[in-house]
CSV table of C-alpha atoms in Angstrom, one decimal:
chain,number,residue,atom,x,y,z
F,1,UNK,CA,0.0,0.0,0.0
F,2,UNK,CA,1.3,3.7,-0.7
F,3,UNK,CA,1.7,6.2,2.2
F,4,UNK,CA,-1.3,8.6,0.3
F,5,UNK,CA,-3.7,5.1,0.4
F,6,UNK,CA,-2.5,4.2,4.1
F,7,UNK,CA,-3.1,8.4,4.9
F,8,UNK,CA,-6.4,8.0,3.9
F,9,UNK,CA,-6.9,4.1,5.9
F,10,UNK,CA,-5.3,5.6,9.3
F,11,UNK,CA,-7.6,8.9,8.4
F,12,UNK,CA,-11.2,6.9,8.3
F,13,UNK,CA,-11.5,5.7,12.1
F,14,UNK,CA,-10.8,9.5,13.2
F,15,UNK,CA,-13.4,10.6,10.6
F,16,UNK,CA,-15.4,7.6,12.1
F,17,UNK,CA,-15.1,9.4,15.8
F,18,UNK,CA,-15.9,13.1,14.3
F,19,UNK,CA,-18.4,12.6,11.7
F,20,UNK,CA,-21.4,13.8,13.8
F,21,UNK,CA,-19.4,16.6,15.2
F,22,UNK,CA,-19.5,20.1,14.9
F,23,UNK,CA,-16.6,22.1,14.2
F,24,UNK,CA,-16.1,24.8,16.8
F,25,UNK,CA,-14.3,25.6,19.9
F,26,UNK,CA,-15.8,22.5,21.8
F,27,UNK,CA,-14.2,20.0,19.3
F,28,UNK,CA,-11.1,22.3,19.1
F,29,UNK,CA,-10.8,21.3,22.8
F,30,UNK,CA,-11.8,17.6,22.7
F,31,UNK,CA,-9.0,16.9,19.7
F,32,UNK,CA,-5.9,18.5,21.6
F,33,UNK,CA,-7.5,16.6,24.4
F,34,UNK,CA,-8.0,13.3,22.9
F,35,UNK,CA,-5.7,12.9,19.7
F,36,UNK,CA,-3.0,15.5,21.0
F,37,UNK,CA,0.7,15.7,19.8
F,38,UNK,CA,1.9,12.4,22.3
F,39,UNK,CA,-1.3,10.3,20.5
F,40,UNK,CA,-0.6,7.6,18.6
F,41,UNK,CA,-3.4,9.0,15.9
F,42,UNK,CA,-1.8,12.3,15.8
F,43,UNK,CA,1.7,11.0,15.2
F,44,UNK,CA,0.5,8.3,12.3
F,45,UNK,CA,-1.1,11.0,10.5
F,46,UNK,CA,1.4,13.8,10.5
F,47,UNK,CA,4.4,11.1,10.0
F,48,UNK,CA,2.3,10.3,6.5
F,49,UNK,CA,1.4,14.0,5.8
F,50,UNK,CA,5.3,14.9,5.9
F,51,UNK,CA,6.4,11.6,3.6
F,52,UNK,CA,3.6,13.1,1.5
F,53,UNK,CA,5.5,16.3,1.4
F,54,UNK,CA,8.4,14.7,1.1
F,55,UNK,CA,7.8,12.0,-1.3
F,56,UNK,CA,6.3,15.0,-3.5
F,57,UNK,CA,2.4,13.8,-3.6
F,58,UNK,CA,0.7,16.1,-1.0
F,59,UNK,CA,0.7,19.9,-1.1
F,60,UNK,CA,2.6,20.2,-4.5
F,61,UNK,CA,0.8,22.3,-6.3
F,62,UNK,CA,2.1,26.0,-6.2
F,63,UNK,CA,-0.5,28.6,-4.8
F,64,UNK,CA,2.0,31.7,-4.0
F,65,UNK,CA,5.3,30.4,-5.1
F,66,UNK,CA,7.3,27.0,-3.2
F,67,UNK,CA,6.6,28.2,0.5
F,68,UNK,CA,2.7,28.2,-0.4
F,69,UNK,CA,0.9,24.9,-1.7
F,70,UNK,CA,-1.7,22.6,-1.5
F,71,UNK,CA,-3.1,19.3,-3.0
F,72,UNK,CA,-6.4,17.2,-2.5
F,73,UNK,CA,-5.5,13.6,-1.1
F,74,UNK,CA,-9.0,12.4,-1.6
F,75,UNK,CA,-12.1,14.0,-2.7
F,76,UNK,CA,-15.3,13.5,-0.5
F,77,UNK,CA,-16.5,9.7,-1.2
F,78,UNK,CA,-18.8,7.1,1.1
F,79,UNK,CA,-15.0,5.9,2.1
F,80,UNK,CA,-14.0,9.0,3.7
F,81,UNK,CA,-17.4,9.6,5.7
F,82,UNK,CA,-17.9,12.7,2.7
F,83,UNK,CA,-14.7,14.4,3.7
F,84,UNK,CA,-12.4,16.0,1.5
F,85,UNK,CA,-8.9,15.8,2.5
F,86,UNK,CA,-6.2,18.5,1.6
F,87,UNK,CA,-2.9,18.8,2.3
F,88,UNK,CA,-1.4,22.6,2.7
F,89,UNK,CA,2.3,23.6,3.1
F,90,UNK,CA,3.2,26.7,4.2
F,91,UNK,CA,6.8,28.6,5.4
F,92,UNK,CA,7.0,31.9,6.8
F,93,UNK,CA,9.1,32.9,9.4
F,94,UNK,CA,7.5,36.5,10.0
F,95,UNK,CA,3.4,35.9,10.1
F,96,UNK,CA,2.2,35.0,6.3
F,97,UNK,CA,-1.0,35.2,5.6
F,98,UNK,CA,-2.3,32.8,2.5
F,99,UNK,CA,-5.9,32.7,0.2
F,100,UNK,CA,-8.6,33.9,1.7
F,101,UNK,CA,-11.8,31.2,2.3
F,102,UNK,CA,-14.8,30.3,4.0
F,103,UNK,CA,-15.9,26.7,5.2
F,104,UNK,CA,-19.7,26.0,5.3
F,105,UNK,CA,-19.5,23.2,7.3
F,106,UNK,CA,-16.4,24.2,9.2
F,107,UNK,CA,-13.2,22.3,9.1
F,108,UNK,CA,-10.6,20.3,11.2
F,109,UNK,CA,-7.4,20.9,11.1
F,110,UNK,CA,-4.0,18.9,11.9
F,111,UNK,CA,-1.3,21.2,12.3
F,112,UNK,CA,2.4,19.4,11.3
F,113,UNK,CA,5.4,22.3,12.2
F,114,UNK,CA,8.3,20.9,10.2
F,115,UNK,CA,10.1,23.8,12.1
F,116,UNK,CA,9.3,23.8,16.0
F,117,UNK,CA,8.3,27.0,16.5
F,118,UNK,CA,6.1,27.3,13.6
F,119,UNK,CA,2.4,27.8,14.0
F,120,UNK,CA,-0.8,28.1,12.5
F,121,UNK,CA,-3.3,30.7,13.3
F,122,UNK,CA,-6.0,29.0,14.2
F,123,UNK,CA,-9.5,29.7,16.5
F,124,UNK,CA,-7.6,29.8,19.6
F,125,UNK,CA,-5.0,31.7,18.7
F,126,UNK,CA,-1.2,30.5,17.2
F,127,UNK,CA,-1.4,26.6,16.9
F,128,UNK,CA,1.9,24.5,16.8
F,129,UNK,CA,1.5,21.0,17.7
F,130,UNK,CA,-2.0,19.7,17.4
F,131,UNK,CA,-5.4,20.5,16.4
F,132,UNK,CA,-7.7,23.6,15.4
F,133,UNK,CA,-11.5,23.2,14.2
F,134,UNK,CA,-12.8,26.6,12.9
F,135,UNK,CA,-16.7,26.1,13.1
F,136,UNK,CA,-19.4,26.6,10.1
F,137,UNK,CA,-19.3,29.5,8.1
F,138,UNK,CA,-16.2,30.5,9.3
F,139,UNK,CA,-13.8,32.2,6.9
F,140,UNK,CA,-10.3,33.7,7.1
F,141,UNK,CA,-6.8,33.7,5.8
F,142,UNK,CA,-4.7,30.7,6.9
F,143,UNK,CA,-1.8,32.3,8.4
F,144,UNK,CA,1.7,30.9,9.4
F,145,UNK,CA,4.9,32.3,11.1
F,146,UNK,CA,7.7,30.8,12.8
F,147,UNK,CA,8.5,28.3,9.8
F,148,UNK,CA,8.0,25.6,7.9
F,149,UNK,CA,4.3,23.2,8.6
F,150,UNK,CA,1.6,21.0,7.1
F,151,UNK,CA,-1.7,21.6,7.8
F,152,UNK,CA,-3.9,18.4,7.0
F,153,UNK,CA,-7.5,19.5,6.7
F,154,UNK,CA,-10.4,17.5,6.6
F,155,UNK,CA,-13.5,19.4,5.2
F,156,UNK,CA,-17.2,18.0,5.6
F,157,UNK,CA,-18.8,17.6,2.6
F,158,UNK,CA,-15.1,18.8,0.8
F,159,UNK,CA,-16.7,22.3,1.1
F,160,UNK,CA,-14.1,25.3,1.1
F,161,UNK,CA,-15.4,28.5,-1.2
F,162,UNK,CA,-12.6,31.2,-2.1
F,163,UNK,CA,-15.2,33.1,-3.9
F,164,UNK,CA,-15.4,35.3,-0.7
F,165,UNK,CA,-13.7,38.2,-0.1
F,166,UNK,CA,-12.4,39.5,3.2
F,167,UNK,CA,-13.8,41.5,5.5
F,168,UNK,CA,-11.9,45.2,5.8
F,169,UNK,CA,-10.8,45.6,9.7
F,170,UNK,CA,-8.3,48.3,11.1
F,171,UNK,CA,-5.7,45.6,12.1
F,172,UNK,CA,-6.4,43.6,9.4
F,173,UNK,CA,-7.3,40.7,11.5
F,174,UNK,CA,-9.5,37.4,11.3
F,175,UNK,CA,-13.1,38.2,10.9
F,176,UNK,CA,-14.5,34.8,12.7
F,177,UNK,CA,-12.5,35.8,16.1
């Protein structure tokens, strides 16, 4: 089996577990809780996501240049539960900020530093190790500093829209915070 197919196996009991959850703060908490950086779950599936990197096959297409990409692993199917799973790289040592999109149904989030002090912004502020599950019909701009990470998101339903545009704020900040 290839590490993309075996992403996708190790992926579908976790999908099993969140599938009649809502993203949001409460299941932000109960993933860092439950699958946090020391659980085996957590470790299988960024081990793969960075092979995937690695190996060339996840987050290899260009969005804004070599520190900004993204790939589908596996489009929503009865397999997956109906979740899309993507793959984003991103490096930035200063705060980057990438596209700009909402999520319908929300999305969950494993966030992979390659560098240790990266982090993703996420719900709860800067994210290293661990999880972040920005609820439905939340939309902002994926943001990075500290380095190099993956960010493995699964999206219900494979629904991400970039036909929105942001919101204009003073400080430029997150509109969903």
């Amino acid at each position: 089996m290839d590490r993309r197919q075996e992403l996708i196996e190790r992926s579908i009991p976790f999908l099993q577990r969140v599938a009649d959850r809502t993203a949001g703060e409460q299941l932000d908490r109960w993933l860092n809780d439950t699958y946090g950086p020391d659980s085996m779950l957590y470790r299988d599936l960024a081990r793969l996501i960075r092979h995937g990197v690695e190996d060339g096959w996840a987050a290899n297409v260009e969005v804004d240049g070599p520190d900004y990409r993204r790939s589908l692993i596996s489009q929503p199917s009865p397999e997956t539960l109906y979740f899309g799973i993507t793959a984003v790289y991103m490096n930035s040592v200063s705060p980057y900020r990438g596209q700009y999109p909402a999520h319908p149904y929300g999305e969950i989030n494993l966030v992979a530093p390659i560098d240790p002090e990266a982090r993703l912004m996420g719900p709860r502020g800067w994210q290293g190790r661990g999880w972040t599950a920005p609820g439905p019909g939340s939309h902002h701009f994926p943001e990075v500093r500290g380095g190099a990470l993956i960010a493995l998101f699964y999206l219900p339903a494979g629904r991400i829209s970039y036909d929105i545009q942001p919101p204009r704020h003073p400080q430029g900040r997150h509109d969903d915070r």
